[in-house]
mmCIF file of C-alpha atoms in Angstrom:
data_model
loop_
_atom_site.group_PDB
_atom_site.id
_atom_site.type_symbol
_atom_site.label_atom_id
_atom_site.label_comp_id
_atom_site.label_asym_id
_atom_site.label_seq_id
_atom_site.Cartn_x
_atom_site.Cartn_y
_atom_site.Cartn_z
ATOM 1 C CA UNK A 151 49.365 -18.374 3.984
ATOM 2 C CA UNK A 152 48.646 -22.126 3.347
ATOM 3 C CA UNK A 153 45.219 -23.631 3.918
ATOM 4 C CA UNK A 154 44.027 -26.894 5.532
ATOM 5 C CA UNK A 155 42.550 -29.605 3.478
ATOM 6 C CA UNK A 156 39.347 -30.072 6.332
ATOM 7 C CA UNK A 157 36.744 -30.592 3.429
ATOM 8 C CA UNK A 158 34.786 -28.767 1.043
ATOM 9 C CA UNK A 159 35.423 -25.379 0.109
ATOM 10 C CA UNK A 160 32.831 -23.666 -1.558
ATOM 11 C CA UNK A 161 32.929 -20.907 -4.363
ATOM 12 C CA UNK A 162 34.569 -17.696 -3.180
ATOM 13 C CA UNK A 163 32.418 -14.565 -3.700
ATOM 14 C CA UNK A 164 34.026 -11.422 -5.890
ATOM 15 C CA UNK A 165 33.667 -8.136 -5.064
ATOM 16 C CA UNK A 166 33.664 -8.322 -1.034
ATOM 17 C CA UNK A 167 34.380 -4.799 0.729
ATOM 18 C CA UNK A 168 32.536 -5.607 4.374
ATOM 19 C CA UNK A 169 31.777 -9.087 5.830
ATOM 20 C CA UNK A 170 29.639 -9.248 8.940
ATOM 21 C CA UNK A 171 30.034 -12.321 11.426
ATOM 22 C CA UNK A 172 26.854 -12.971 13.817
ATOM 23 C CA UNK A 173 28.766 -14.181 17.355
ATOM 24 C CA UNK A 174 27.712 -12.710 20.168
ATOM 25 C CA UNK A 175 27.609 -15.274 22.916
ATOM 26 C CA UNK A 176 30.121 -16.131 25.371
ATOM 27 C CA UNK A 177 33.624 -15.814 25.773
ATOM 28 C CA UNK A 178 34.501 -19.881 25.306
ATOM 29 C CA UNK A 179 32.214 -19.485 22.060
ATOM 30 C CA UNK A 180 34.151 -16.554 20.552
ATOM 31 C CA UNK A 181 37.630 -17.854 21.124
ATOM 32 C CA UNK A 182 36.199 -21.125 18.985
ATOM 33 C CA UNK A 183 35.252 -18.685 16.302
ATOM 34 C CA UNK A 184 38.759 -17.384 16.152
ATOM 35 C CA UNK A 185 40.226 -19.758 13.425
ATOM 36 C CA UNK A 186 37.140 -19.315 11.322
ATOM 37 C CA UNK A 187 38.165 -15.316 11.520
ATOM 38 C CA UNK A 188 41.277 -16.353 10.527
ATOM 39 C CA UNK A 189 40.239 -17.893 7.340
ATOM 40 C CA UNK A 190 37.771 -15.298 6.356
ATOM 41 C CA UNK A 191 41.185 -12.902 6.625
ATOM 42 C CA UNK A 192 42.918 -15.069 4.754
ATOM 43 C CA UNK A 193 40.301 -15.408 1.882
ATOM 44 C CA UNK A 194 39.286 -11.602 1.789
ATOM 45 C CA UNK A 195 42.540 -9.515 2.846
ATOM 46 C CA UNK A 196 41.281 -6.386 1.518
ATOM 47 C CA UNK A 197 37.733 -7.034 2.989
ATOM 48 C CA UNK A 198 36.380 -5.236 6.426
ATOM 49 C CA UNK A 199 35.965 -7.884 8.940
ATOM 50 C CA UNK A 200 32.419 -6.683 11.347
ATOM 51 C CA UNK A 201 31.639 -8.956 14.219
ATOM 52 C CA UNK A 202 28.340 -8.441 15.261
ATOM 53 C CA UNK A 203 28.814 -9.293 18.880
ATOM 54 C CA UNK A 204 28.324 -8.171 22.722
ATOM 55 C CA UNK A 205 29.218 -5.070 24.227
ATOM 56 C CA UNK A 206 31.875 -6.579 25.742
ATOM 57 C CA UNK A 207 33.103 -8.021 22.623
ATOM 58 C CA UNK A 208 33.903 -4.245 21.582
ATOM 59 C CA UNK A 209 36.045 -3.729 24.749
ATOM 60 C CA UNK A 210 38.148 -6.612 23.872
ATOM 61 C CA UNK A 211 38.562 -5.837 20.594
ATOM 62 C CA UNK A 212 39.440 -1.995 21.022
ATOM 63 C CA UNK A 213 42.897 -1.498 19.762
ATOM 64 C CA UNK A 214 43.231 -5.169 19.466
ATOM 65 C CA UNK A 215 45.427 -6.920 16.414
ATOM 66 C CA UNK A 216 43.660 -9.585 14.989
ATOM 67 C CA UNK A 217 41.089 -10.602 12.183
ATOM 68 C CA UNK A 218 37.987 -8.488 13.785
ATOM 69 C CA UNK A 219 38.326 -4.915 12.189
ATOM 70 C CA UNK A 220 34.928 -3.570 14.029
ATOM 71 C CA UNK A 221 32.464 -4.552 16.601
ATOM 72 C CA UNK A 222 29.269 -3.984 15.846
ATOM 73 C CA UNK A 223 27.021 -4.573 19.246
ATOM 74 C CA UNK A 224 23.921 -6.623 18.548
ATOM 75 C CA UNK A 225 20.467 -5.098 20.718
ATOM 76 C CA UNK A 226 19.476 -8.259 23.065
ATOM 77 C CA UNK A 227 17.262 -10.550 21.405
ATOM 78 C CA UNK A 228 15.818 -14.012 22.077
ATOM 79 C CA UNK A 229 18.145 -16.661 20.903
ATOM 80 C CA UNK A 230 20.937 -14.124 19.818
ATOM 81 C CA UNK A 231 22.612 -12.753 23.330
ATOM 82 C CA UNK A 232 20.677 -11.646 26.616
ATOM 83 C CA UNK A 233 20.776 -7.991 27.806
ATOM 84 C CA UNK A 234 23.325 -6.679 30.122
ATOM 85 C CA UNK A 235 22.752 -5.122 33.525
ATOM 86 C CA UNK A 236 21.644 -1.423 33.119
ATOM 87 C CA UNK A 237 21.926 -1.861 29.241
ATOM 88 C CA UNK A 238 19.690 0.812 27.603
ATOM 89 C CA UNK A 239 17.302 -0.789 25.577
ATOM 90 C CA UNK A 240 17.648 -0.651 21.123
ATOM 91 C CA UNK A 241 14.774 -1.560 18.991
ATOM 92 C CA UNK A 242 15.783 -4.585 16.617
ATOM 93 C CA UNK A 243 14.067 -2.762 13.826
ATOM 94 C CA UNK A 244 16.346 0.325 14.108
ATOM 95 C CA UNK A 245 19.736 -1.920 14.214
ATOM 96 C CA UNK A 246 18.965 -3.591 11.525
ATOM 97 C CA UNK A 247 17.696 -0.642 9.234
ATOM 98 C CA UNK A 248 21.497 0.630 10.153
ATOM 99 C CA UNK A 249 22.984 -2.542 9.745
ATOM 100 C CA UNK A 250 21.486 -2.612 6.277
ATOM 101 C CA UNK A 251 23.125 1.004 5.526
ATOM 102 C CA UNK A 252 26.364 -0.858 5.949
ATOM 103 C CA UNK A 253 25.922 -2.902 2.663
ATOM 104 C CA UNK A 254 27.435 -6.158 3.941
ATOM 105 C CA UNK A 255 28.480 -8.449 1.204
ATOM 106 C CA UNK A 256 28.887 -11.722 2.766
ATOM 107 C CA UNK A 257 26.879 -12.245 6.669
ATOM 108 C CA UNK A 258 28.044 -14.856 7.870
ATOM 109 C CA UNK A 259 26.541 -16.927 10.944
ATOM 110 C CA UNK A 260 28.367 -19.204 13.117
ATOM 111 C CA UNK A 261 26.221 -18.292 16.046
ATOM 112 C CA UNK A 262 24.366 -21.691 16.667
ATOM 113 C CA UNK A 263 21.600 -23.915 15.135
ATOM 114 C CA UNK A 264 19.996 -20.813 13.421
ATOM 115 C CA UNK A 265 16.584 -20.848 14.517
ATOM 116 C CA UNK A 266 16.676 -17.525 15.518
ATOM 117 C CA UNK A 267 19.673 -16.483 13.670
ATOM 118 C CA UNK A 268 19.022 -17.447 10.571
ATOM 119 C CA UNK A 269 16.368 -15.164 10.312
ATOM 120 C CA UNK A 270 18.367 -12.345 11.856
ATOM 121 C CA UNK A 271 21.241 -12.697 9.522
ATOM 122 C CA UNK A 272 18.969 -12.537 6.424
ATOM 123 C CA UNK A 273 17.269 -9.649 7.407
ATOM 124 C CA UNK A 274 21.211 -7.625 7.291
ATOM 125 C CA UNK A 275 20.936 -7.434 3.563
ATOM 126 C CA UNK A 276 23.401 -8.913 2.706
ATOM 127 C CA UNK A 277 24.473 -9.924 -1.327
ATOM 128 C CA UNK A 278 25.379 -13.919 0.147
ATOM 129 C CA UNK A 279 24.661 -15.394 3.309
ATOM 130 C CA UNK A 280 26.315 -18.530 4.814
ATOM 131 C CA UNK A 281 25.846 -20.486 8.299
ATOM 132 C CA UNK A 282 24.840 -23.107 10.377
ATOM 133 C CA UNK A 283 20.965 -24.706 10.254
ATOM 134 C CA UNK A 284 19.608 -26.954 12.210
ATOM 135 C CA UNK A 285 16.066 -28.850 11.598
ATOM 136 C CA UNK A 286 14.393 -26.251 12.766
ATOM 137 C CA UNK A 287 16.106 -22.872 11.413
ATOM 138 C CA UNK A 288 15.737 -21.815 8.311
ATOM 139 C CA UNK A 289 17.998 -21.757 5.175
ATOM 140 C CA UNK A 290 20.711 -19.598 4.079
ATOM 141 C CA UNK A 291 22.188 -18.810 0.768
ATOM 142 C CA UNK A 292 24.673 -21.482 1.744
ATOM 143 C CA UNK A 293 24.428 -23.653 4.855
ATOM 144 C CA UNK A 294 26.124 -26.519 6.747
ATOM 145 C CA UNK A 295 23.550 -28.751 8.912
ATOM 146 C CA UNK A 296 24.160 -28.261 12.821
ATOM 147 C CA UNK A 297 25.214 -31.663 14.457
ATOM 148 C CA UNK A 298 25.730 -31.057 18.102
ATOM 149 C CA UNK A 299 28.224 -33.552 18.491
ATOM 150 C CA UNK A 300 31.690 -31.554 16.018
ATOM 151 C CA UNK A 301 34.274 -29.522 17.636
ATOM 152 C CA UNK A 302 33.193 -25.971 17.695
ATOM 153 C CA UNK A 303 36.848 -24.753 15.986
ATOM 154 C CA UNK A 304 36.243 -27.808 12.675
ATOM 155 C CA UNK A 305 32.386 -26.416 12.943
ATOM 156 C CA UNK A 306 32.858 -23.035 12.197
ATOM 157 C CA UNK A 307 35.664 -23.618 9.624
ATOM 158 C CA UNK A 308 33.414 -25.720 7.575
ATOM 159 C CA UNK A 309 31.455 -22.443 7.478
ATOM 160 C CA UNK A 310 33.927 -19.889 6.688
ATOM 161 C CA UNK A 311 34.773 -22.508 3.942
ATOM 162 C CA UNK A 312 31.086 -22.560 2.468
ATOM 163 C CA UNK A 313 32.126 -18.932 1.720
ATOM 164 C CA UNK A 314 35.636 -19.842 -0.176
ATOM 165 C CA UNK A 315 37.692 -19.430 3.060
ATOM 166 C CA UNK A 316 39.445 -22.765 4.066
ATOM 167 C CA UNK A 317 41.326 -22.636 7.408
ATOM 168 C CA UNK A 318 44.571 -21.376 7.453
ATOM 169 C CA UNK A 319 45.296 -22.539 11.556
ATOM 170 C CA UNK A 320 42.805 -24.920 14.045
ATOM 171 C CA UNK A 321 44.239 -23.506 17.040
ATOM 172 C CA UNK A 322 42.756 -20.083 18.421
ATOM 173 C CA UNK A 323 45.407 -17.089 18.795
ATOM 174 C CA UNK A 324 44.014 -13.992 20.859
ATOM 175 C CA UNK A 325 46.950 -11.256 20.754
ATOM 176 C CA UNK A 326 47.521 -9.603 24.251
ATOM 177 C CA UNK A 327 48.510 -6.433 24.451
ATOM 178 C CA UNK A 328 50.778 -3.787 26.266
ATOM 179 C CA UNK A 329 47.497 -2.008 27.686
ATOM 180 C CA UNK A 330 46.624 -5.750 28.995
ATOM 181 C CA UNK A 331 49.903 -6.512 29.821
ATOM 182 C CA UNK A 332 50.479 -2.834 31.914
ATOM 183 C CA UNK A 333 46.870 -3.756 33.978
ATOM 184 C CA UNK A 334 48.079 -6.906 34.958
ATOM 185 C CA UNK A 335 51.180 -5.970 36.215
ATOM 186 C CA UNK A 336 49.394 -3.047 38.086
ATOM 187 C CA UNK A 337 46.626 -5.373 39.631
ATOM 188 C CA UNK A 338 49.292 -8.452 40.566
ATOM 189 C CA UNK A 339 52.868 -6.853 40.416
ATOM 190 C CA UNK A 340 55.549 -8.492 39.524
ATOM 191 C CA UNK A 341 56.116 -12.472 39.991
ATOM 192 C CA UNK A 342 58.482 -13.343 42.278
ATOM 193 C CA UNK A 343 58.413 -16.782 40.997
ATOM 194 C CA UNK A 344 56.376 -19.196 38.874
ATOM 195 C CA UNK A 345 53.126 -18.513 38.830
ATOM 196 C CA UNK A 346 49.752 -21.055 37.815
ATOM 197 C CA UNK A 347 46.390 -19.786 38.081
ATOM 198 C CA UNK A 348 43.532 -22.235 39.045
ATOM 199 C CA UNK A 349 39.857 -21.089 37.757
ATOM 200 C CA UNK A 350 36.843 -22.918 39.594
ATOM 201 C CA UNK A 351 33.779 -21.239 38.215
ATOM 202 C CA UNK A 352 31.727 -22.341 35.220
ATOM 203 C CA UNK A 353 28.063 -20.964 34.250
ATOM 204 C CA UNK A 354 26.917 -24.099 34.241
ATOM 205 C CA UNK A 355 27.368 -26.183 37.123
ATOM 206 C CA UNK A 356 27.424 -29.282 36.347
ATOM 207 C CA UNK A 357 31.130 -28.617 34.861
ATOM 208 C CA UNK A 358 32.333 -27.793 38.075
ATOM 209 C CA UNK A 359 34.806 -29.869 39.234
ATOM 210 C CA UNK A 360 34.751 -29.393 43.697
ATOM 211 C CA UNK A 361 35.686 -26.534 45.604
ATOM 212 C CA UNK A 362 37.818 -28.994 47.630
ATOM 213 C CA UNK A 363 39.707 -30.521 44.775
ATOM 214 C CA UNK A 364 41.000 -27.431 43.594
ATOM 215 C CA UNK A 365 41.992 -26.300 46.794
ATOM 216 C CA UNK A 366 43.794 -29.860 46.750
ATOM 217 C CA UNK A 367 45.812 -28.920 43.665
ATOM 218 C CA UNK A 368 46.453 -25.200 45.282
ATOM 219 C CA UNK A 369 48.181 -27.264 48.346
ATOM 220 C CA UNK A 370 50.072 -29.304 45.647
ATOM 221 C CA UNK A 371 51.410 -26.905 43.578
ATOM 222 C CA UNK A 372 52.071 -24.047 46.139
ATOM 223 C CA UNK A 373 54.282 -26.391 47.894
ATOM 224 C CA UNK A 374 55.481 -27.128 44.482
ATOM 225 C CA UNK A 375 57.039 -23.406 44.819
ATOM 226 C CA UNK A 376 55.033 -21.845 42.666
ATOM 227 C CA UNK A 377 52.890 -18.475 43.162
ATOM 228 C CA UNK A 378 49.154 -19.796 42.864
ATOM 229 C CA UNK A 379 45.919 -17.262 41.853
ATOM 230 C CA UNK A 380 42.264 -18.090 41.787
ATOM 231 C CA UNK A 381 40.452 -15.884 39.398
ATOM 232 C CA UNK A 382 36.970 -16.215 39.337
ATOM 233 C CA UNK A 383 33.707 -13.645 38.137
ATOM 234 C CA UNK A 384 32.056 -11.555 40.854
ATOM 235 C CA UNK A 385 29.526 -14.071 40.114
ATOM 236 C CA UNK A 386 31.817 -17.069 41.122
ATOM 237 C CA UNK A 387 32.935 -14.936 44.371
ATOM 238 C CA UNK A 388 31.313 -17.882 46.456
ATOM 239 C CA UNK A 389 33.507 -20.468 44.584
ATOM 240 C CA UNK A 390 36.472 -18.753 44.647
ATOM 241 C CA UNK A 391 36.426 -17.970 48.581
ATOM 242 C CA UNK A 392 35.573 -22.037 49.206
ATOM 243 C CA UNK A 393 38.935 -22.890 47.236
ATOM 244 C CA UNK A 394 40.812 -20.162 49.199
ATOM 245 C CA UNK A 395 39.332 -21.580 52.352
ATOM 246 C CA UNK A 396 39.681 -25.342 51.841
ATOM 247 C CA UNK A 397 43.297 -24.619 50.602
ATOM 248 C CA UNK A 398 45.070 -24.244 53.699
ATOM 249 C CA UNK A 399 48.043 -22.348 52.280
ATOM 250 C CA UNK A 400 48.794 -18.800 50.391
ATOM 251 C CA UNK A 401 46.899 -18.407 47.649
ATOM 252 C CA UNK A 402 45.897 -14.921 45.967
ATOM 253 C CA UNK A 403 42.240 -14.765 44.831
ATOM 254 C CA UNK A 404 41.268 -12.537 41.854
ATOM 255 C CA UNK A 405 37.532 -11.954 41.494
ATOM 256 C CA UNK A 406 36.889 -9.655 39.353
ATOM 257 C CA UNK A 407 39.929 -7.554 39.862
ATOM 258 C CA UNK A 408 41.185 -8.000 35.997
ATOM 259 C CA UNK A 409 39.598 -6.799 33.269
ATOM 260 C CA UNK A 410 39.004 -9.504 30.381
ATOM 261 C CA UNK A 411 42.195 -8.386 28.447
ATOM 262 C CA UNK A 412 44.386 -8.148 31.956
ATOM 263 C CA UNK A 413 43.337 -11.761 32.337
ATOM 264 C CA UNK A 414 44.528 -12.631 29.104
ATOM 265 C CA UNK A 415 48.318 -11.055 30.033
ATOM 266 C CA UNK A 416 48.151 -12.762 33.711
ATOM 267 C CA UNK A 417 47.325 -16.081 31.959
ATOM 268 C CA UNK A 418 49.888 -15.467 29.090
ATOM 269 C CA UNK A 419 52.553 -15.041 32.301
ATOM 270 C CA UNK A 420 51.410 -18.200 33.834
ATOM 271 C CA UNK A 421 53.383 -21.421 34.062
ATOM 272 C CA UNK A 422 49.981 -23.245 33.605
ATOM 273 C CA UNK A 423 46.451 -22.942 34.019
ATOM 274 C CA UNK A 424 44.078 -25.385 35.827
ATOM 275 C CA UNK A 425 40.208 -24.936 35.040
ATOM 276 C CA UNK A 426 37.120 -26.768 34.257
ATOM 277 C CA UNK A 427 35.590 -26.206 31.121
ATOM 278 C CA UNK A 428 34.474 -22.582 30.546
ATOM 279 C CA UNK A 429 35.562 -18.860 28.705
ATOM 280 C CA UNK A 430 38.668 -18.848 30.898
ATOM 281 C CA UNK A 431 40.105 -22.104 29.725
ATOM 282 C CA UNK A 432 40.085 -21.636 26.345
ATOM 283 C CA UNK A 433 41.293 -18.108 26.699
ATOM 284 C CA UNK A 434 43.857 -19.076 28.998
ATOM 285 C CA UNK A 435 45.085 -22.159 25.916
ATOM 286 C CA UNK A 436 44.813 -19.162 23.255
ATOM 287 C CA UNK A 437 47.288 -16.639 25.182
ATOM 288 C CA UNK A 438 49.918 -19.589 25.049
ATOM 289 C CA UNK A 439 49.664 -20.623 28.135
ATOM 290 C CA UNK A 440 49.376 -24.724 29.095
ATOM 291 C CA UNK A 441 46.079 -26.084 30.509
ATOM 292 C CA UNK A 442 44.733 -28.606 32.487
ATOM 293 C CA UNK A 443 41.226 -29.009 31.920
ATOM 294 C CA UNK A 444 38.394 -30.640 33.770
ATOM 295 C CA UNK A 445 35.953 -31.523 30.854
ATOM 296 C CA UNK A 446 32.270 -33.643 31.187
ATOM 297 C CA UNK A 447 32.858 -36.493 28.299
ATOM 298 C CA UNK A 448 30.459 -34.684 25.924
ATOM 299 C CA UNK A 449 32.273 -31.496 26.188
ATOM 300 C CA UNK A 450 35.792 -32.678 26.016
ATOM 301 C CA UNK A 451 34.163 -34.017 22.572
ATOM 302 C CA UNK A 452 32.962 -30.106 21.282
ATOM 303 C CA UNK A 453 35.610 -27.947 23.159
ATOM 304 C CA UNK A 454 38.905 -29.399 24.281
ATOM 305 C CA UNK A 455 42.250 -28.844 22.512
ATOM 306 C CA UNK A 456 43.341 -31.749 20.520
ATOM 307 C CA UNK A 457 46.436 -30.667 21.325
ATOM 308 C CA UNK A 458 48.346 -32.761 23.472
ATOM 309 C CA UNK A 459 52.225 -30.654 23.975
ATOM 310 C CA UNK A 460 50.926 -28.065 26.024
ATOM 311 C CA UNK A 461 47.114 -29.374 27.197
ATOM 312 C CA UNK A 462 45.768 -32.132 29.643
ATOM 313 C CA UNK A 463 42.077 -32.352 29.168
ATOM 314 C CA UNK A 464 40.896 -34.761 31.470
ATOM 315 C CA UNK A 465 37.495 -36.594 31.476
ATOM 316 C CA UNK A 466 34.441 -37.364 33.644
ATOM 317 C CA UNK A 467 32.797 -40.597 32.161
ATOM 318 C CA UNK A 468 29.201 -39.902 33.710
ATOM 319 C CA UNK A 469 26.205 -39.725 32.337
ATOM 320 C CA UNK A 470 23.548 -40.529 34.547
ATOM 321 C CA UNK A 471 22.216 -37.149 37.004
ATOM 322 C CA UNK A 472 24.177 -38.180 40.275
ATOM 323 C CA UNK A 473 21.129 -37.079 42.375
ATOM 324 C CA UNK A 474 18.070 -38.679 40.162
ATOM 325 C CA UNK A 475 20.108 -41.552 38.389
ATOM 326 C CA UNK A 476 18.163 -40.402 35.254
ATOM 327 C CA UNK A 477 20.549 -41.207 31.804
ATOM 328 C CA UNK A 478 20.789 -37.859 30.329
ATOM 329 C CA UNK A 479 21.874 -38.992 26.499
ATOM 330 C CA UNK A 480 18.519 -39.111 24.928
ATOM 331 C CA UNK A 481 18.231 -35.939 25.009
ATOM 332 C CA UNK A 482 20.745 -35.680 22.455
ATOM 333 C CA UNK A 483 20.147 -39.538 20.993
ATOM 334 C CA UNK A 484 16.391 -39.663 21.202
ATOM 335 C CA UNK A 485 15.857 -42.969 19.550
ATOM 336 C CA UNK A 486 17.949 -44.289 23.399
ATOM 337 C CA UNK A 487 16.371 -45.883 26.067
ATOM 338 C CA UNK A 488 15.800 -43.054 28.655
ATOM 339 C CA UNK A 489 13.950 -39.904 30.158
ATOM 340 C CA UNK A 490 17.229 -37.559 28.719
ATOM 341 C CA UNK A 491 17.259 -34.851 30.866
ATOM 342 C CA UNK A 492 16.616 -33.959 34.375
ATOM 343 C CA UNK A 493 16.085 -31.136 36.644
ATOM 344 C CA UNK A 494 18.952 -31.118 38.874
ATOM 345 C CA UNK A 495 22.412 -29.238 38.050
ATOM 346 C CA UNK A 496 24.401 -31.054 40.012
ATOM 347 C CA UNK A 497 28.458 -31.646 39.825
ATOM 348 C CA UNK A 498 28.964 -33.954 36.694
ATOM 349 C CA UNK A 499 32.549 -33.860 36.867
ATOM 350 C CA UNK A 500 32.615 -34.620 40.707
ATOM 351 C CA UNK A 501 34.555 -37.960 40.486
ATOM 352 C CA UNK A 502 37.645 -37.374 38.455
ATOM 353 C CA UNK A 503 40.764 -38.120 40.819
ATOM 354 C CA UNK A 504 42.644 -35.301 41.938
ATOM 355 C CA UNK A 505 45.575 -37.558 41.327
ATOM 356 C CA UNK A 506 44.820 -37.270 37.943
ATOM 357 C CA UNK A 507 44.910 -33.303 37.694
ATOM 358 C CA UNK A 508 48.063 -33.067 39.879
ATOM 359 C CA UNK A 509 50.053 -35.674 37.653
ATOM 360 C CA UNK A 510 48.651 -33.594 33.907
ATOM 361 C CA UNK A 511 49.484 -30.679 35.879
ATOM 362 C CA UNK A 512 53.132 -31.613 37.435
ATOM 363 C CA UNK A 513 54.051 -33.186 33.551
ATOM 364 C CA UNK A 514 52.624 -30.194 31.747
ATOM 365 C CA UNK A 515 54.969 -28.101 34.742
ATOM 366 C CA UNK A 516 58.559 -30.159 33.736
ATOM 367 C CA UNK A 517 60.115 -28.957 30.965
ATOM 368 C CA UNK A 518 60.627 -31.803 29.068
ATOM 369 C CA UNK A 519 64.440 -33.038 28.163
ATOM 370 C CA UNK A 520 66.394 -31.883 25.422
ATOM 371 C CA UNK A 521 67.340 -34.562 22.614
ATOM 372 C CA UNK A 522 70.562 -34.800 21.594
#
């Protein structure tokens, strides 16, 4: 397998049976980690891969081919993951005593700044360390400073390469499997015809492009001919019933019908995938499937595909709160003019044109021409 040339690689460690990788935050943030798995395959076939993740990490990864051999669920912790509903509580002392049993030779942490990690991935033991550190986190045996503004996929190579593991691929790959495959034809049957899938949620809501201009592209495309879902979280049930609402026409909404890996085989079967910026995007671009994404300026810098065949990411220029008027840069540039940060959570991606979406969307649609 042939590796990248995306900077330093640093010395590569002898003698590595078990590797453990510290990522156990959300689903956009572990499809970013993918490459980075990739290269620590690459670099240490022989070695057992251990992602120390999220309990719903380990369901994704069950009979799953790909660089993570084992799941390894991390207790909740502050700075590391938050607890689950109903999840029965694990003192941190205990996993790591049994973490340390496991004799990890290399930990590696591409978790975040590393304030709290840091100190969580030395404590596993481990012969070398490696990871991310930010002004306030402690150091590793080897470390990479945190800079906010890098694309997460070049930020977590550059670690994987502090351990002698240059990249082998910057695009994530998530395999998707029969089992997935099997649930998603039982859950939406067979497609009739095309099908596109529009997701409106986001955690964070100032990434959420309107209720109404999704349900503008549903009216677009449907009459397009093509089959159109809206998959959404229980938690984005709300959303998902305002698209299906505004919309006007057919549309099939899918919260929380689809487990995470039937997603993955509904969005592998789709003709395209519209979204704003969150887990289901960037799942959606590592199945194969073409996206349209609705990204905040800053984000489109950290998270969207540079990939331009089979992605649209499309950007929303502002940066002052639309309620307050408050310039929310300095919180990242503190040396700007500006109070940096506000309370409201407001739309941030309100004003891009749904002309815009529907023309990335029809081009990404039309097979292009072949040359002769």
């Amino acid at each position: 397998m042939t590796s990248l040339p995306l900077g330093p690689v640093g010395a590569w460690v002898p003698d590595v049976e078990r590797i453990a990788v510290l990522r156990a935050n959300a689903l956009g943030d572990f499809i970013f980690v993918l490459p980075a798995l990739d290269a620590l395959r690459a670099a240490y076939p022989s070695a057992e891969i251990v992602l120390l993740g999220a309990p719903w990490h380990a369901k994704l990864w069950r009979d799953r081919p790909g660089p993570v051999d084992r799941v390894l669920v991390v207790p909740p912790r502050p700075g590391i993951r938050e607890p689950g509903p109903d999840e029965p509580p694990v003192e941190p002392a205990d996993f790591l005593a049994a973490a340390r049993a496991e004799r990890f030779d290399l930990a590696v942490q591409v978790h975040g700044g590393g304030a709290n990690s840091n100190p969580f991935v030395s404590g596993l033991g481990a012969r070398v360390t490696a990871g991310l550190r930010a002004e306030d986190a402690p150091p590793l045996d080897r470390w990479l400073r945190y800079v906010y503004y890098q694309h997460e996929v070049i930020r977590y190579l550059e670690v994987a390469a502090l351990v002698g593991a240059p990249a082998t691929t910057v695009t994530p790959v998530l395999a998707v499997t029969d089992a997935d495959r099997a649930e998603a034809t039982a859950v939406l049957g067979a497609p009739t015809r095309p099908r596109v899938a529009l997701h409106p949620g986001a955690t964070d809501t100032r990434r959420r492009w309107p209720a109404e201009s999704f349900a503008a592209v549903a009216r677009v495309l449907a009459g397009d001919g093509y089959e159109v879902l809206v998959t959404g979280t229980p938690a984005e049930r709300e959303t998902v019933e305002a698209v299906v609402a505004a919309a006007g026409v057919p549309v099939r909404p899918q919260v929380g019908t689809l487990s995470l890996g039937a997603l993955a085989a509904a969005y592998a079967d789709c003709a395209l995938v519209v979204s704003n910026d969150t887990g289901p995007l960037h799942l959606a671009a590592a199945v194969g499937a073409p996206t349209v994404g609705v990204f905040w300026v800053g984000n489109l810098i950290n998270g969207a595909s540079p990939l331009r065949g089979r992605h649209r990411p499309i950007a929303a220029w502002t940066t002052r709160c639309p309620v307050c008027g408050v310039d929310c840069t300095p919180g990242i540039y503190p040396h700007r003019p500006g109070d940096g940060d506000c309370p409201h959570r407001v739309s941030f991606v309100a004003d891009v044109p749904v002309a815009e979406v529907v023309e990335a969307a029809r081009e990404l649609l039309t097979p292009p021409r072949p040359t002769r």
